[in-house]
XYZ file of C-alpha atoms in Angstrom:
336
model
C 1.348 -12.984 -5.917
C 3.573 -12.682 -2.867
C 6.537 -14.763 -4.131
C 6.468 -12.142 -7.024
C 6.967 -9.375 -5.382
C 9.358 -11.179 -3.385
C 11.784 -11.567 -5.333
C 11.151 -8.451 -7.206
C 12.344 -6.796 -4.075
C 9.242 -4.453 -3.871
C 8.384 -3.256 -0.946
C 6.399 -5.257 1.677
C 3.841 -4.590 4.675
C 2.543 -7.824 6.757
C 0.633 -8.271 9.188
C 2.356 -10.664 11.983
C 2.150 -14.046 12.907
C 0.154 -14.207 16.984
C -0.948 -17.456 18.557
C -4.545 -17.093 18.877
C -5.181 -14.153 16.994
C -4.425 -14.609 13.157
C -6.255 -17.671 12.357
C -8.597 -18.130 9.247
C -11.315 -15.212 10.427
C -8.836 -12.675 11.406
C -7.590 -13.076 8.309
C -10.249 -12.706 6.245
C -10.966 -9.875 7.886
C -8.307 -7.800 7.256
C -8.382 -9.037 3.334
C -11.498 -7.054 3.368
C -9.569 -3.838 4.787
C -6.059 -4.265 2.002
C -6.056 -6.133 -0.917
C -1.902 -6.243 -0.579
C -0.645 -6.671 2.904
C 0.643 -10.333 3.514
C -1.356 -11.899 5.956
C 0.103 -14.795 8.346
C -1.206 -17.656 9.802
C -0.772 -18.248 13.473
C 2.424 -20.598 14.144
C 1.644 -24.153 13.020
C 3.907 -26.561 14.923
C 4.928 -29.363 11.405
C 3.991 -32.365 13.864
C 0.390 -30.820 13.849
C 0.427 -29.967 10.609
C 1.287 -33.720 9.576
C -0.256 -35.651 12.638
C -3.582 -33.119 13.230
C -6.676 -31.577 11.267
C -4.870 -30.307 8.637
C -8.141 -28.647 7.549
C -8.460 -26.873 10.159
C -4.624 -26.180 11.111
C -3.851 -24.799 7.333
C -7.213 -24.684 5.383
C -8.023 -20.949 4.060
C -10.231 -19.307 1.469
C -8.575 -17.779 -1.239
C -9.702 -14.630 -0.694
C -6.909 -14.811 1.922
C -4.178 -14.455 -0.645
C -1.300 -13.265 0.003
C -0.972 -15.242 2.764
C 2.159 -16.846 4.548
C 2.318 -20.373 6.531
C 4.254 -19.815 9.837
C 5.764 -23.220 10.578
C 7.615 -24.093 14.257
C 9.837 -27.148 14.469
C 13.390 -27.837 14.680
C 14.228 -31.416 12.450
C 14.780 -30.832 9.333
C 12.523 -33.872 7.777
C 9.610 -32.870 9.892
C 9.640 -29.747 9.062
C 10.117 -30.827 5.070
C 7.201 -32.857 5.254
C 5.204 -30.005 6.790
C 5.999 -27.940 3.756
C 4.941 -30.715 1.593
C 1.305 -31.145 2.824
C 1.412 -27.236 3.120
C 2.001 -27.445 -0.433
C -1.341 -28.501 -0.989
C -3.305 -25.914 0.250
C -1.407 -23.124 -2.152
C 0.375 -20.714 0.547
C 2.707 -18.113 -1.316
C 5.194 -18.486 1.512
C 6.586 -20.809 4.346
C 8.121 -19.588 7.381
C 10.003 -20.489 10.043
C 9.629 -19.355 13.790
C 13.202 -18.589 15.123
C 11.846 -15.742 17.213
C 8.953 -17.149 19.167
C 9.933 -17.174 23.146
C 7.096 -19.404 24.710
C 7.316 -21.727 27.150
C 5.839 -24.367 25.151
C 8.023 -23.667 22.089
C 11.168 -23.836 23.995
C 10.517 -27.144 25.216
C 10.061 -28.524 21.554
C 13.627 -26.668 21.223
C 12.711 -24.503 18.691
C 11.999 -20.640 18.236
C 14.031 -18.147 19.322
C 16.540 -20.830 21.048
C 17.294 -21.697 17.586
C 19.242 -18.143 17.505
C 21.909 -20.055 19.160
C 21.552 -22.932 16.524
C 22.642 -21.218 13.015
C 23.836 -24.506 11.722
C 20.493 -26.184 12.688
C 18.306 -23.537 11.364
C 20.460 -23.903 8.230
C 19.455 -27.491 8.388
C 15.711 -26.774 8.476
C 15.797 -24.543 5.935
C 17.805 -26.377 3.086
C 14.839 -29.580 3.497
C 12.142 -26.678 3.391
C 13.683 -25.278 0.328
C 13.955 -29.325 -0.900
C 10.519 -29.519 -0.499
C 8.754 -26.072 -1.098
C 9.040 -26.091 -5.276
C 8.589 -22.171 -6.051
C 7.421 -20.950 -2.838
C 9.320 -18.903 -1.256
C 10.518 -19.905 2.267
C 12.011 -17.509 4.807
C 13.392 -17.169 8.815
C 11.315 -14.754 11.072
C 13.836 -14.187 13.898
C 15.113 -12.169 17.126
C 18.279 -9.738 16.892
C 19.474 -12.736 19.864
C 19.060 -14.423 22.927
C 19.620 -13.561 26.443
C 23.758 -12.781 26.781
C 23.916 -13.532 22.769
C 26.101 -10.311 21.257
C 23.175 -9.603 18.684
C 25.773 -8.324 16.565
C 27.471 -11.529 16.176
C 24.166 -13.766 16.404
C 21.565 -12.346 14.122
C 24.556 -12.072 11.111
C 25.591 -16.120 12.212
C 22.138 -16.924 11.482
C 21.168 -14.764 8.402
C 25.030 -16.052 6.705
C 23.480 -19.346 7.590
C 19.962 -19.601 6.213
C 20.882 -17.118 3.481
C 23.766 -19.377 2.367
C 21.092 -22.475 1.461
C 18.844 -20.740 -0.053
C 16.672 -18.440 2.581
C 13.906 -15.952 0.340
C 13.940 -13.751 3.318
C 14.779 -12.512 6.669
C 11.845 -10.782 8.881
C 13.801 -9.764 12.328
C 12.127 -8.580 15.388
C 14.433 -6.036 16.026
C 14.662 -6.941 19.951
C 16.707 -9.510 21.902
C 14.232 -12.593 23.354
C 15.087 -13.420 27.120
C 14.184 -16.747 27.430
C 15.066 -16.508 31.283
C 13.396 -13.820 33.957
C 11.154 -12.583 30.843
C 7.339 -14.234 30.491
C 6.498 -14.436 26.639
C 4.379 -11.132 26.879
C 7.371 -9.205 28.353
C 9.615 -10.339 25.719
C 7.232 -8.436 23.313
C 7.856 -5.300 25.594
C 10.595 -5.357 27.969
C 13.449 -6.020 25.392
C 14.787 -2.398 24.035
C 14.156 -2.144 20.586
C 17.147 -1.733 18.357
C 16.023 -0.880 14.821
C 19.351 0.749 14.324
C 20.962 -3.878 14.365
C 17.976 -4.274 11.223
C 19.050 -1.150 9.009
C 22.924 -2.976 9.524
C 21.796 -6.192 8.534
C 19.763 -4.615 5.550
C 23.580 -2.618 4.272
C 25.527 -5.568 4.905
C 23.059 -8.002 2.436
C 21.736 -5.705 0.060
C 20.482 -8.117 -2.141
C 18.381 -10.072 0.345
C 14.888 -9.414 1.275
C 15.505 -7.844 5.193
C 12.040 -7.232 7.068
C 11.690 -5.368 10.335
C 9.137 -6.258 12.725
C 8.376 -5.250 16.658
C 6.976 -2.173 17.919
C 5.690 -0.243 14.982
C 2.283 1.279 16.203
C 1.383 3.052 12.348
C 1.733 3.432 8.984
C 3.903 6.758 9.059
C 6.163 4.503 11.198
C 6.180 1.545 8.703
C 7.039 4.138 5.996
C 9.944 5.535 7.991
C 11.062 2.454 7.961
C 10.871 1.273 4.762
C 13.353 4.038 3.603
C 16.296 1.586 5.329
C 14.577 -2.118 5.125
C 12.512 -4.142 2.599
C 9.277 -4.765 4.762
C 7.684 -3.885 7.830
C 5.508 -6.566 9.767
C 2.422 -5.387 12.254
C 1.001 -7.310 15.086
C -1.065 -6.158 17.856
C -0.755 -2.350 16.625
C -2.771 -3.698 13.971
C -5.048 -6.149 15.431
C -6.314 -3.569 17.675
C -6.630 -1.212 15.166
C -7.570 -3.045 12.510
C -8.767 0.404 10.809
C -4.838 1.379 10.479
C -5.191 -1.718 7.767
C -7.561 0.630 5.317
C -4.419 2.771 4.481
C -1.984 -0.044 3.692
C -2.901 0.352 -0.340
C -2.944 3.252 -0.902
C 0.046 4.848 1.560
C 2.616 1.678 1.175
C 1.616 0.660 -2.382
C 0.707 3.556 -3.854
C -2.510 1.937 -5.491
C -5.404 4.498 -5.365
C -8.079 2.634 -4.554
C -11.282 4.165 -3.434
C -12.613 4.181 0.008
C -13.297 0.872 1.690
C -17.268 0.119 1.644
C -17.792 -0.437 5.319
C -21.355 -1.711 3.893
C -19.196 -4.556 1.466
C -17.362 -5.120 4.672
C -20.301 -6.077 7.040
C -22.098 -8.068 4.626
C -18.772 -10.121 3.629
C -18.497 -11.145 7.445
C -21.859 -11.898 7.850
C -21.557 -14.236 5.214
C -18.690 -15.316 6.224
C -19.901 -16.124 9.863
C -23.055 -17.657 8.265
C -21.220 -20.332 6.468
C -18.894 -20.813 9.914
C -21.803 -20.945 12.104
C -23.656 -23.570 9.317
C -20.536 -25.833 9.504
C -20.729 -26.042 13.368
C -18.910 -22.956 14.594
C -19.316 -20.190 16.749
C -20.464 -16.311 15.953
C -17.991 -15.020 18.556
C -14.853 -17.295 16.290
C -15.324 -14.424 13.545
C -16.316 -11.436 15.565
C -13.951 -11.559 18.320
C -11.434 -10.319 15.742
C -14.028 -6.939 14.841
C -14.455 -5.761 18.048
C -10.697 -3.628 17.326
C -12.296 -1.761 14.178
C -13.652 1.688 14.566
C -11.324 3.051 17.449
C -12.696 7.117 18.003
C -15.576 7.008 15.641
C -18.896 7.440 17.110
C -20.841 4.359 17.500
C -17.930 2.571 18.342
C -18.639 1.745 21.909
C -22.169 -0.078 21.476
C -20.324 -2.092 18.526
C -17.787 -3.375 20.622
C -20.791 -4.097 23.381
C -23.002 -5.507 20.672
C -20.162 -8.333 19.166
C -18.935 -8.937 22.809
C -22.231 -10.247 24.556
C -24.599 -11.212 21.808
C -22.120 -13.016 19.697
C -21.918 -15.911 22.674
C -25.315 -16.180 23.448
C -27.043 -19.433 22.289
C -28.046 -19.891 19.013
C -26.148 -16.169 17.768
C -26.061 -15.604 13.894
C -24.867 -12.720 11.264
C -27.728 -10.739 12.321
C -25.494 -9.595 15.251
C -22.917 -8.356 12.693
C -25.888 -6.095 10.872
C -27.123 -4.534 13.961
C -23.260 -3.827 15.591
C -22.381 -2.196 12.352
C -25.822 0.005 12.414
C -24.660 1.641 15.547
C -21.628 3.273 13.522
C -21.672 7.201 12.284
C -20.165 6.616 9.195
C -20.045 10.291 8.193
C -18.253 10.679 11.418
C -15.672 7.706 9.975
C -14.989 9.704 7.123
C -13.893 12.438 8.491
C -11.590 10.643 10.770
C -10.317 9.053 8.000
């Protein structure tokens, strides 16, 4: 389990928290790609997760594990009572948004404004802790915000959260401008300074410190490894979602064999079947598939084949069967 190697201070790949991307079908996706990478869920906001469809806001299948709740909220109780009902669903962590730079999140005053809140953050996390048992909870952050010295911010708030109790600290290793910059340009426009993590990593030694923002590979994520405990993926790996097949073997070392694309396209069909049956859409699962064989022959009529028949009245798995048919898979292995 997660938590284990958590506190084992083993080394760590995860794939990143993104609204709208990383919910229950993205997820089980990439679980069929590496059995070890920590998956995320998109942010939950802890007044949704105790006033909405929890179900649907935090339900999973197991075959998701290891898999990490991202929680957004800024009181303390809230956010307690959040990790409570969270609690019974069986996540192996809980973590809190203190880097998200949304519109919509900085008007519920929390995510990355919360840089400039170390004592409140500190808050949050003590009544998580309070409430979490065994599971592990931990900050995903920015190195600061807008004028913030990140030099002086990201230590305030890693002393802070790391001083009641904090499992971990995953930093995207670029400032968040929450004026001028639109959310998407605070994923770009930022410089990247990986140079603040590897600090933060000497000056705790014994806490968990994960890097996140702007690693496209796994040759990166192994470079950086060598100064930091974990390296987090987002859109590098969404898009890519092949990049995911070398997580096991490369940042684990587990020699596993080759991934059965065969497996794979039979697991989603089944998995869309029983999403479909409850009163869901095709294109819900396969929106997340259309990223997977990038270069490989075939690869074009897939990504025509899940984009226009998957939304077309009355669309089952079948689509899945005849996108993956289009696929040289001799051609796969050698670009593997």
């Amino acid at each position: 389990m997660y938590h284990k190697s958590l506190k084992n201070k083993e080394k760590i790949f995860a794939i990143a928290p993104m609204m709208d991307w990383t919910d229950r079908h993205c997820r089980f996706l990439h679980r069929q790609l590496t059995r070890h990478a920590l998956l995320y869920t998109e942010m939950v906001v802890a007044d949704a997760a105790i006033h909405g469809d929890r179900e649907r806001l935090l339900g999973f299948d197991a075959v998701e594990h290891p898999v990490a709740l991202q929680l957004g909220g800024s009181d303390p109780q809230k956010l307690a009572e959040a990790v409570r009902i969270a609690g019974g669903f069986g996540y192996d962590e809980i973590n809190l948004n203190v880097g998200c730079p949304s519109d919509r999140v900085q008007s519920g005053t929390f995510g990355a404004c919360l840089m400039r809140e170390p004592d409140l953050v500190a808050r949050c996390i003590a009544a998580m802790k309070a409430a979490s048992g065994d599971v592990p909870v931990t900050v995903k952050c920015r190195i600061g915000v807008d004028e913030q010295d990140p030099e002086i911010a990201l230590s305030a708030l890693t002393e802070a959260v790391i001083q009641v109790g904090a499992d971990a600290i995953w930093v995207h290793a670029r400032k968040a401008w929450l004026e001028g910059l639109s959310p998407k340009e605070n994923r770009d426009v930022p410089p990247l300074d990986y140079d603040r993590v590897y600090r933060l990593k000497q000056d705790y030694p014994n806490v968990f410190i994960g890097l996140n923002g702007g690693v496209e590979d796994l040759n990166q994520a192994l470079e950086h490894l060598n100064h930091v405990d974990g390296v987090m993926i987002g859109r590098a790996a969404y898009h890519n979602a092949q990049m995911l097949t070398g997580v096991d073997r490369l940042i684990y070392g587990d020699d596993v064999a080759a991934v059965d694309w065969r497996a794979v396209c039979e697991a989603m069909m089944a998995h869309a079947d029983a999403h479909v049956a409850s009163g869901g859409r095709l294109n819900h699962v396969t929106r997340h598939m259309v990223g997977l064989f990038q270069g490989v022959r075939g690869a074009r009529r897939f990504r025509q084949i899940l984009s226009t028949e998957s939304t077309k009245p009355g669309a089952g798995p079948d689509v899945i069967a005849r996108a993956f048919d289009e696929i040289d898979f001799n051609d796969l292995a050698v670009a593997a």
